[in-house]
PDB file of C-alpha atoms in Angstrom:
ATOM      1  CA  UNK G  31      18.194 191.468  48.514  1.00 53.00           C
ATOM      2  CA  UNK G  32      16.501 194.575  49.637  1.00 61.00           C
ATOM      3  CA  UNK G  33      13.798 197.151  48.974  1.00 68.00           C
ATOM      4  CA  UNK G  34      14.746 200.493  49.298  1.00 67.00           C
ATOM      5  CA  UNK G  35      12.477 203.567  49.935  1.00 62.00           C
ATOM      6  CA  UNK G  36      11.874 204.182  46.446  1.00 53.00           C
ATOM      7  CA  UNK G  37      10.650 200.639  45.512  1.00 66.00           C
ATOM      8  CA  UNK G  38      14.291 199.504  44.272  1.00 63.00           C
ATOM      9  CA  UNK G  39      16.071 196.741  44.994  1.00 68.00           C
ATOM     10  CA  UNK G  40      19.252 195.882  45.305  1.00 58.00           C
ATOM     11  CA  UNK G  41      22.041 194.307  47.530  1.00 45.00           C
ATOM     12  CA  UNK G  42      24.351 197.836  48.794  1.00 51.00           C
ATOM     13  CA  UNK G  43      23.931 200.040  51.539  1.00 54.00           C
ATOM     14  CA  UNK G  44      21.577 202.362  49.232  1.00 59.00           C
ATOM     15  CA  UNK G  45      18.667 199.897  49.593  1.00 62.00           C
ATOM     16  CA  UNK G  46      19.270 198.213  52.639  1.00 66.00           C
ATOM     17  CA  UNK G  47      20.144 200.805  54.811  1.00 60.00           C
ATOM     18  CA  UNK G  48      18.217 203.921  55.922  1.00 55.00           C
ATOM     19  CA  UNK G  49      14.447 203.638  54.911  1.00 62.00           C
ATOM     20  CA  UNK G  50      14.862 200.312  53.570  1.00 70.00           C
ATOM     21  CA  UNK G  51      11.337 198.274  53.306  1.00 66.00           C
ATOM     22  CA  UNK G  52      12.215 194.672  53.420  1.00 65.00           C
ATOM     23  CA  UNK G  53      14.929 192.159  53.349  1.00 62.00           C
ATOM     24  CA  UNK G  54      18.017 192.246  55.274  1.00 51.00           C
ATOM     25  CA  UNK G  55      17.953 196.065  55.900  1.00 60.00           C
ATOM     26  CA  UNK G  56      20.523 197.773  58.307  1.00 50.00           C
ATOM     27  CA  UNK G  57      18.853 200.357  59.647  1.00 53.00           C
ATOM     28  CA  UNK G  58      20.682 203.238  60.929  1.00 45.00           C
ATOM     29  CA  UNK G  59      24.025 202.491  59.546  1.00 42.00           C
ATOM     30  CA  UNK G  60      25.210 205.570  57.257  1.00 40.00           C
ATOM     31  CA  UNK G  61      28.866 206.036  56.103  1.00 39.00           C
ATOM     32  CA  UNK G  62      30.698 209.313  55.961  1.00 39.00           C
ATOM     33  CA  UNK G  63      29.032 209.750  52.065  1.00 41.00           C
ATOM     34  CA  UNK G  64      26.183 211.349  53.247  1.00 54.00           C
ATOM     35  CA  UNK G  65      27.726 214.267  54.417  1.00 77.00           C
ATOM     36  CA  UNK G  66      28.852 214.950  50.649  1.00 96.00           C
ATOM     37  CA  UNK G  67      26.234 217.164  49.741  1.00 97.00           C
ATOM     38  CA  UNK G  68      26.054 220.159  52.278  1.00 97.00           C
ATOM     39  CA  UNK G  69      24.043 223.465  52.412  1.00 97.00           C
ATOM     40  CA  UNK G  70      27.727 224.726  51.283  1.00 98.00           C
ATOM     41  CA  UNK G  71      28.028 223.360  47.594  1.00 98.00           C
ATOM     42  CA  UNK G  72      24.477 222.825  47.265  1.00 98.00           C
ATOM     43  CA  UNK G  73      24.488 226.489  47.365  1.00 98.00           C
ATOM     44  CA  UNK G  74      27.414 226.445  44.914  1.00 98.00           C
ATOM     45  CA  UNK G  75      25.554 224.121  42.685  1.00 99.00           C
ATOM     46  CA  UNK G  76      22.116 226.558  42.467  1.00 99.00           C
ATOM     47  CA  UNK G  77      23.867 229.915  42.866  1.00 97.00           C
ATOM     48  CA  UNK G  78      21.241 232.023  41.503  1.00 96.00           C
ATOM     49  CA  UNK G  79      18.228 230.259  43.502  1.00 98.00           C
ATOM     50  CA  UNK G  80      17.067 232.799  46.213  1.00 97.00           C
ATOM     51  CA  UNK G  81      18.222 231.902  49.584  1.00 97.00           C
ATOM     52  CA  UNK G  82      14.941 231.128  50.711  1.00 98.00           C
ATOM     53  CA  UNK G  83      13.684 228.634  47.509  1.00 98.00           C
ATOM     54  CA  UNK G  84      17.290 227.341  47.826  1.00 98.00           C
ATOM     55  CA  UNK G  85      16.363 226.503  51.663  1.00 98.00           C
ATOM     56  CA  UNK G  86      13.405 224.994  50.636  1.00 98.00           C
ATOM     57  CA  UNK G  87      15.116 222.717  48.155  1.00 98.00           C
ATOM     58  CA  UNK G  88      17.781 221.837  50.195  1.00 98.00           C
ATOM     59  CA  UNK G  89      15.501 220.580  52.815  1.00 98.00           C
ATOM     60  CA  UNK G  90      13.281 218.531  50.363  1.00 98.00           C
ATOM     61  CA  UNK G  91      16.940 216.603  49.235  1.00 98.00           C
ATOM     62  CA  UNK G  92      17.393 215.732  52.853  1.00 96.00           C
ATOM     63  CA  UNK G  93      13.903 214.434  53.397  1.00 96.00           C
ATOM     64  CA  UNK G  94      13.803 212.558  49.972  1.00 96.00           C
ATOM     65  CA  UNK G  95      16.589 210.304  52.033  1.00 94.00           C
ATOM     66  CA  UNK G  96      18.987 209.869  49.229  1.00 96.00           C
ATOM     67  CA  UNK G  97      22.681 210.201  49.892  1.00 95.00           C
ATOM     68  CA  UNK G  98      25.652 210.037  47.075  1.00 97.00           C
ATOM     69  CA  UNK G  99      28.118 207.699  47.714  1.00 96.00           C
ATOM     70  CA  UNK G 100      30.900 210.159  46.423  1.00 97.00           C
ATOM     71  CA  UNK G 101      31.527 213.957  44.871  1.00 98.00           C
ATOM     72  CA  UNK G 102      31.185 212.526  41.331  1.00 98.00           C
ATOM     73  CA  UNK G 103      27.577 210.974  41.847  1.00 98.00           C
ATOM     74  CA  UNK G 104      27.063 214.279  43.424  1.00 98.00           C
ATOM     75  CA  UNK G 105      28.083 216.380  40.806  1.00 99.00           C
ATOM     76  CA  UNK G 106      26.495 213.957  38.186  1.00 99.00           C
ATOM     77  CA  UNK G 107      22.748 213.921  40.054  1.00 99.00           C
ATOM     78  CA  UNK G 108      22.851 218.122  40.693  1.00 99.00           C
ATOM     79  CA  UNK G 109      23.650 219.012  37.087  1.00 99.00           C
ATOM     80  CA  UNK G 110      21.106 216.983  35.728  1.00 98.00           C
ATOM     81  CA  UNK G 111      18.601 218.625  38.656  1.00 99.00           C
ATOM     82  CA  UNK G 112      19.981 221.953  37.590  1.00 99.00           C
ATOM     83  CA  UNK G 113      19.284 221.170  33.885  1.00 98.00           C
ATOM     84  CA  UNK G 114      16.091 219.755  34.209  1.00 97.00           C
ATOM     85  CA  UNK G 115      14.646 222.503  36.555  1.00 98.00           C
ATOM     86  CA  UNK G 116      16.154 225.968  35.067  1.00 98.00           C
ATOM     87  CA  UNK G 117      18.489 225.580  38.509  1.00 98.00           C
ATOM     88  CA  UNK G 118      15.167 224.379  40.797  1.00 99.00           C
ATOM     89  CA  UNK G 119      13.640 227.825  39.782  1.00 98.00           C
ATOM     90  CA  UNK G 120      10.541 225.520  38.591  1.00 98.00           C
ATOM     91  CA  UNK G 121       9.146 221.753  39.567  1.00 98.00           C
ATOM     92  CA  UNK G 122       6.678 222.318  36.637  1.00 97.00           C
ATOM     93  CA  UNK G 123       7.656 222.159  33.283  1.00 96.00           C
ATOM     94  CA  UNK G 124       7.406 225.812  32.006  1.00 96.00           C
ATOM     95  CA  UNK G 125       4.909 224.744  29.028  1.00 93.00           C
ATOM     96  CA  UNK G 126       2.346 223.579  31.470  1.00 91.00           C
ATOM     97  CA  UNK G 127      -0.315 222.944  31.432  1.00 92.00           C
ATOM     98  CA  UNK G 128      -0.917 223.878  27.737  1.00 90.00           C
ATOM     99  CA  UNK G 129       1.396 221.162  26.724  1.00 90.00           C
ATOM    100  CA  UNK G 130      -0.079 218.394  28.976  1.00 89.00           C
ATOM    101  CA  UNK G 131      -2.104 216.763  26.120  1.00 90.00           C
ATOM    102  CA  UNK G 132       1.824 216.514  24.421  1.00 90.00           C
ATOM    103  CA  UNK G 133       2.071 213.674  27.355  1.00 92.00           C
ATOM    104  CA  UNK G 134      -0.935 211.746  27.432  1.00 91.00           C
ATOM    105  CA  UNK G 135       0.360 208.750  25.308  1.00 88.00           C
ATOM    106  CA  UNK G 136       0.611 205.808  27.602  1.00 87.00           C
ATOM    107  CA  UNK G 137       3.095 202.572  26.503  1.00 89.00           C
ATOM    108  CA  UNK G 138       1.961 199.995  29.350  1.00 92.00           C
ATOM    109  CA  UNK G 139      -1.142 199.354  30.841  1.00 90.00           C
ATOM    110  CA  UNK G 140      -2.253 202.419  33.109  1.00 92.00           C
ATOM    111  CA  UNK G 141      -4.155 205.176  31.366  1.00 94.00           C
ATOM    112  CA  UNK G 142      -3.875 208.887  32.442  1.00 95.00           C
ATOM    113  CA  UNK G 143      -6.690 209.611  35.052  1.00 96.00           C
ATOM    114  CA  UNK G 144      -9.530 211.724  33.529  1.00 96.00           C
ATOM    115  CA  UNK G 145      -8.853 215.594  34.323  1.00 95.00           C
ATOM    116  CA  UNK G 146      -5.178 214.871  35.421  1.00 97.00           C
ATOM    117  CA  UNK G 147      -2.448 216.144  32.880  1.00 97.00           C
ATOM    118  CA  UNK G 148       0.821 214.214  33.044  1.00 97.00           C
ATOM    119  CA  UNK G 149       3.543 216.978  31.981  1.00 96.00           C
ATOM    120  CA  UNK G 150       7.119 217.554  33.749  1.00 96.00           C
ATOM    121  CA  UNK G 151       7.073 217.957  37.317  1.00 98.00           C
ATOM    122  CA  UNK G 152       9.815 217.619  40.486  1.00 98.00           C
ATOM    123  CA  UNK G 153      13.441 217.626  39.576  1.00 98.00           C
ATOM    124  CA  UNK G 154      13.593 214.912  36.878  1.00 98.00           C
ATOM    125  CA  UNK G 155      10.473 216.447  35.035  1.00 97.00           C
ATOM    126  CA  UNK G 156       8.566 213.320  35.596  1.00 97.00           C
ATOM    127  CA  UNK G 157       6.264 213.055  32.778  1.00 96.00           C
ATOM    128  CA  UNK G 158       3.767 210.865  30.709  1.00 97.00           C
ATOM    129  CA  UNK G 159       1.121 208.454  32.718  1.00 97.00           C
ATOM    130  CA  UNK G 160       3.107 205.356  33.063  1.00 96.00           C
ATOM    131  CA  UNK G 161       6.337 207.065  34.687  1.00 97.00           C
ATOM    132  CA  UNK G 162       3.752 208.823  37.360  1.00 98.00           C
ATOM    133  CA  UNK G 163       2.288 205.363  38.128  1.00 98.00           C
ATOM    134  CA  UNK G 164       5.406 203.253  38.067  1.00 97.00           C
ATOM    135  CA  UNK G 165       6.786 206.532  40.649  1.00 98.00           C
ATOM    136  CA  UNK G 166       3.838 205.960  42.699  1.00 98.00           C
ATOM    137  CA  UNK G 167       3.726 202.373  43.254  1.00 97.00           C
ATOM    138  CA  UNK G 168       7.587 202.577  44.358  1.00 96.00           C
ATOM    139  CA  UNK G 169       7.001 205.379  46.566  1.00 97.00           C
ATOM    140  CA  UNK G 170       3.646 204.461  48.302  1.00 97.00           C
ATOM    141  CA  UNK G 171       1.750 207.514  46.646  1.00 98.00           C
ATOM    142  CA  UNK G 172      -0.907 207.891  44.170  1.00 98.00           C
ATOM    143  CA  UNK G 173       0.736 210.269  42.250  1.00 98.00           C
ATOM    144  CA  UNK G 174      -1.234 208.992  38.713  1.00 98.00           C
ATOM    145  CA  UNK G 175      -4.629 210.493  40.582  1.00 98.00           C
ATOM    146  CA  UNK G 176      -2.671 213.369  42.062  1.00 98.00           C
ATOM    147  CA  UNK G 177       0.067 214.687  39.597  1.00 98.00           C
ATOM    148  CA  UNK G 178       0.609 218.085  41.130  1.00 98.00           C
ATOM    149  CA  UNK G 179       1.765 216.424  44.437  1.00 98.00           C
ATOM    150  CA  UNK G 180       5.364 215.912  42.920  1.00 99.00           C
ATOM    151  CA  UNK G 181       5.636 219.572  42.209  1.00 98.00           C
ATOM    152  CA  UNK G 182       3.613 220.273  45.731  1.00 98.00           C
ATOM    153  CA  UNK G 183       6.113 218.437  48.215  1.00 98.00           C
ATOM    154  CA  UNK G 184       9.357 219.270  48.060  1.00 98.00           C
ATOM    155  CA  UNK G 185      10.605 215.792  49.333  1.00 98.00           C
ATOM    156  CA  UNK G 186       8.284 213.695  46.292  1.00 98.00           C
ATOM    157  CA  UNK G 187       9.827 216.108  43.929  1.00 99.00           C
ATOM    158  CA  UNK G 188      13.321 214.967  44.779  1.00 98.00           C
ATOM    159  CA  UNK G 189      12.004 211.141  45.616  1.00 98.00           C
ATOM    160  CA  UNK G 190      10.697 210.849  41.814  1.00 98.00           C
ATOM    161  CA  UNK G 191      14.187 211.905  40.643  1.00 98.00           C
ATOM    162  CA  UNK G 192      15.921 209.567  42.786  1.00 98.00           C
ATOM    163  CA  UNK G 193      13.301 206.913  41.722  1.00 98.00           C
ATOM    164  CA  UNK G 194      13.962 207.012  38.058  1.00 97.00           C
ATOM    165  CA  UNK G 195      17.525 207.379  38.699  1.00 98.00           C
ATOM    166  CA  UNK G 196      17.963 204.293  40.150  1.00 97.00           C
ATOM    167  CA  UNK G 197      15.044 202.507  38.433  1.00 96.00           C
ATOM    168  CA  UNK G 198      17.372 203.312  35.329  1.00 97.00           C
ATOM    169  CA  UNK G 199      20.839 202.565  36.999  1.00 97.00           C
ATOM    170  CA  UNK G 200      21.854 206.246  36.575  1.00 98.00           C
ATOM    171  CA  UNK G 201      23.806 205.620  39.527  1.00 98.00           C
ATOM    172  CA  UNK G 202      26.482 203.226  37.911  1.00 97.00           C
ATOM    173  CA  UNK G 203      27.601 205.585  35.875  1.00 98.00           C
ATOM    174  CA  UNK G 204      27.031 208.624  38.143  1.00 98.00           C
ATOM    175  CA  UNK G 205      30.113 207.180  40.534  1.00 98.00           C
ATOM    176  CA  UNK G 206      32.046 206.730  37.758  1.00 98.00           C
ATOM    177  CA  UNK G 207      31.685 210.256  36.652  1.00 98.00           C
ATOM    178  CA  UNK G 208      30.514 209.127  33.229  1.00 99.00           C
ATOM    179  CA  UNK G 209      28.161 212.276  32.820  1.00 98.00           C
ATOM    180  CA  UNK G 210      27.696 211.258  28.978  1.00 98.00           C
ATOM    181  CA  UNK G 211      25.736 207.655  29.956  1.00 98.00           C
ATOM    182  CA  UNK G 212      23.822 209.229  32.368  1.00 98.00           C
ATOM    183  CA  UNK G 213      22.395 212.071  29.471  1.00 98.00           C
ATOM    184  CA  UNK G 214      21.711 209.110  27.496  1.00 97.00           C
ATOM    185  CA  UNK G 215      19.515 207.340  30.125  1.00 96.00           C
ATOM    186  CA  UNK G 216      17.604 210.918  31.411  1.00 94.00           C
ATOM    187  CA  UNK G 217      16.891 212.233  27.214  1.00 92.00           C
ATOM    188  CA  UNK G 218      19.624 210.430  24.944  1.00 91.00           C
ATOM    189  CA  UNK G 219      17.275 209.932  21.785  1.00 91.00           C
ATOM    190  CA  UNK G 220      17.324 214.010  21.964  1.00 93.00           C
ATOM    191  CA  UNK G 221      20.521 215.004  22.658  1.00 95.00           C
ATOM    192  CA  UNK G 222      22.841 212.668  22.193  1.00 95.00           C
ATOM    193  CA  UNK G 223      24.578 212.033  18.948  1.00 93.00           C
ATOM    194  CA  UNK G 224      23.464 215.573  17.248  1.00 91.00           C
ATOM    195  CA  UNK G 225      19.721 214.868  18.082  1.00 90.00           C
ATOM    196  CA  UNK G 226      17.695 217.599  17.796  1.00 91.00           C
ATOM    197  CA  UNK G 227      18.259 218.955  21.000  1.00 91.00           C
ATOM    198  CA  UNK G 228      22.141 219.043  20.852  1.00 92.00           C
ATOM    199  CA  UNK G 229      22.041 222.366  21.613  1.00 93.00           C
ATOM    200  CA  UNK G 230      20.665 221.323  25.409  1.00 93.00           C
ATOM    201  CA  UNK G 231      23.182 219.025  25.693  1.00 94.00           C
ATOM    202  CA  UNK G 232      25.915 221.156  25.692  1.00 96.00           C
ATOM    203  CA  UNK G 233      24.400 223.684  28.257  1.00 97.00           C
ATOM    204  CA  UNK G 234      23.952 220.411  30.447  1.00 97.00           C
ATOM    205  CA  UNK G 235      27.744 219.226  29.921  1.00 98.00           C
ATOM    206  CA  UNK G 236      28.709 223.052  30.990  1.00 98.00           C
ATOM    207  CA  UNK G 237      26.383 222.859  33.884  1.00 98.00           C
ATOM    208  CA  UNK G 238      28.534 219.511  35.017  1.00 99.00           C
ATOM    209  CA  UNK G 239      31.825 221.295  34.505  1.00 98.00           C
ATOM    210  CA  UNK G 240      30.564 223.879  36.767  1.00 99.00           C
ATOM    211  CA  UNK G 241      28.950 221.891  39.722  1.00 99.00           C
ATOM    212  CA  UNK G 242      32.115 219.425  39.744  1.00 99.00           C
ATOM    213  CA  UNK G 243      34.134 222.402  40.987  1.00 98.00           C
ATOM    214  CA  UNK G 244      31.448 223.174  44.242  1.00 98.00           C
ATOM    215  CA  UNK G 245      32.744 219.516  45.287  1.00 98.00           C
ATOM    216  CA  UNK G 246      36.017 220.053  44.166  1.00 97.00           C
ATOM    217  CA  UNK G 247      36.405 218.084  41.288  1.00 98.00           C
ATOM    218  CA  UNK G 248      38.678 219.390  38.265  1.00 97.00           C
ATOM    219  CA  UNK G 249      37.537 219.215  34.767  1.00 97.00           C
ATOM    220  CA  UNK G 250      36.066 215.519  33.906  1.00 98.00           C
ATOM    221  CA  UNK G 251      38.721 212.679  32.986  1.00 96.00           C
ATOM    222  CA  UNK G 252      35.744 210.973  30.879  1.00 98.00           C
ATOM    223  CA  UNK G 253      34.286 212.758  27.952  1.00 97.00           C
ATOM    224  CA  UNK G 254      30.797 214.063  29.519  1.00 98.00           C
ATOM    225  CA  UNK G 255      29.189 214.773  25.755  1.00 97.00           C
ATOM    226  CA  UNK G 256      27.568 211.920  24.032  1.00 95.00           C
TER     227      UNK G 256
END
């Protein structure tokens, strides 16, 4: 088994190849996947980002390391970027920092640091104190003392994504073009199954629809609402 970049492990090429930590790692071996998401579609995918943020972006995907293994992950992952980030117009949460004290509850045993405020930031809106640590630790950062650094670096904004999409197997799903599980691992107890938030969902499931066609995809042959 190996340890990938982001503190995952696992046993395919996406933890034991490029930037893997331990185990049997392959360095240096990439497959024609990582070509799937190009300047072209990603420029499909956030058509109304500036051409200079959308640079910026773009460049902070490549340095995060991450690579889809085919067009549906790729669709999948870029939607719920889109979604989460008003189309990477913002790696803060828009409320902030006025609704940082919403985020202060902690469920394991780190506590928020004092002064630090632990709303959503990079392009998963990482949030709450236990999410920044448990990001941190995988990625060799302190992020629980230093928040604003996954909204500062382009690359840890994309890195905390990728981290809690594989720390919560997003990726199975993803490559099956099962949009729906993946909305029920990233905010499920919201929008899924009229939550409250419905209304979100259904802007997210159009966002899909849209970004499958930059990789040309047709319309999704598994229901993408949950």
């Amino acid at each position: 088994m190996c340890k990938s970049q982001w503190g995952i492990c696992g046993y395919t090429e996406e933890y034991c190849g490029v930037g893997c930590k331990s185990g049997p790692c392959i360095q240096g071996k990439r497959g024609a996947s990582h070509s799937i998401i190009n300047k072209t579609n990603f420029q499909c995918a956030f058509n109304d980002l500036d051409s200079a943020t959308r640079t910026e972006r773009f460049n902070g995907l490549k340095q995060s390391g991450w690579h889809a293994k085919n067009a549906d992950e790729a669709a999948v992952f870029l939607a719920h970027v889109y979604h989460e980030t008003d189309g990477l117009k913002t790696l803060v949460e828009y409320c902030a920092p006025g609704c940082g004290p919403d985020y202060a509850e902690s469920w394991c045993d780190i506590q928020g640091a004092p002064g630090q405020l632990y709303y959503g930031r990079g392009c998963f809106q990482l949030s709450y104190p236990c999410n920044y640590y448990a990001a941190g630790q995988s990625l060799g950062l302190d992020l629980l003392n230093n928040p604003d650094l996954v909204a500062q670096r382009q690359d840890v904004a994309f890195k905390t994504a990728v981290w809690f999409y594989l720390a919560n197997k997003m990726d199975v799903p993803a490559q099956e073009g099962d949009f729906a599980a993946t909305t029920r691992i990233i905010n499920g107890n919201l929008e899924c199954n009229g939550g409250s938030e419905a209304a979100n969902q259904q802007t997210r499931v159009a966002t899909y629809e849209r970004i499958r066609s930059c990789f040309g995809l047709g319309p999704p042959t598994i229901n993408p609402t949950c």
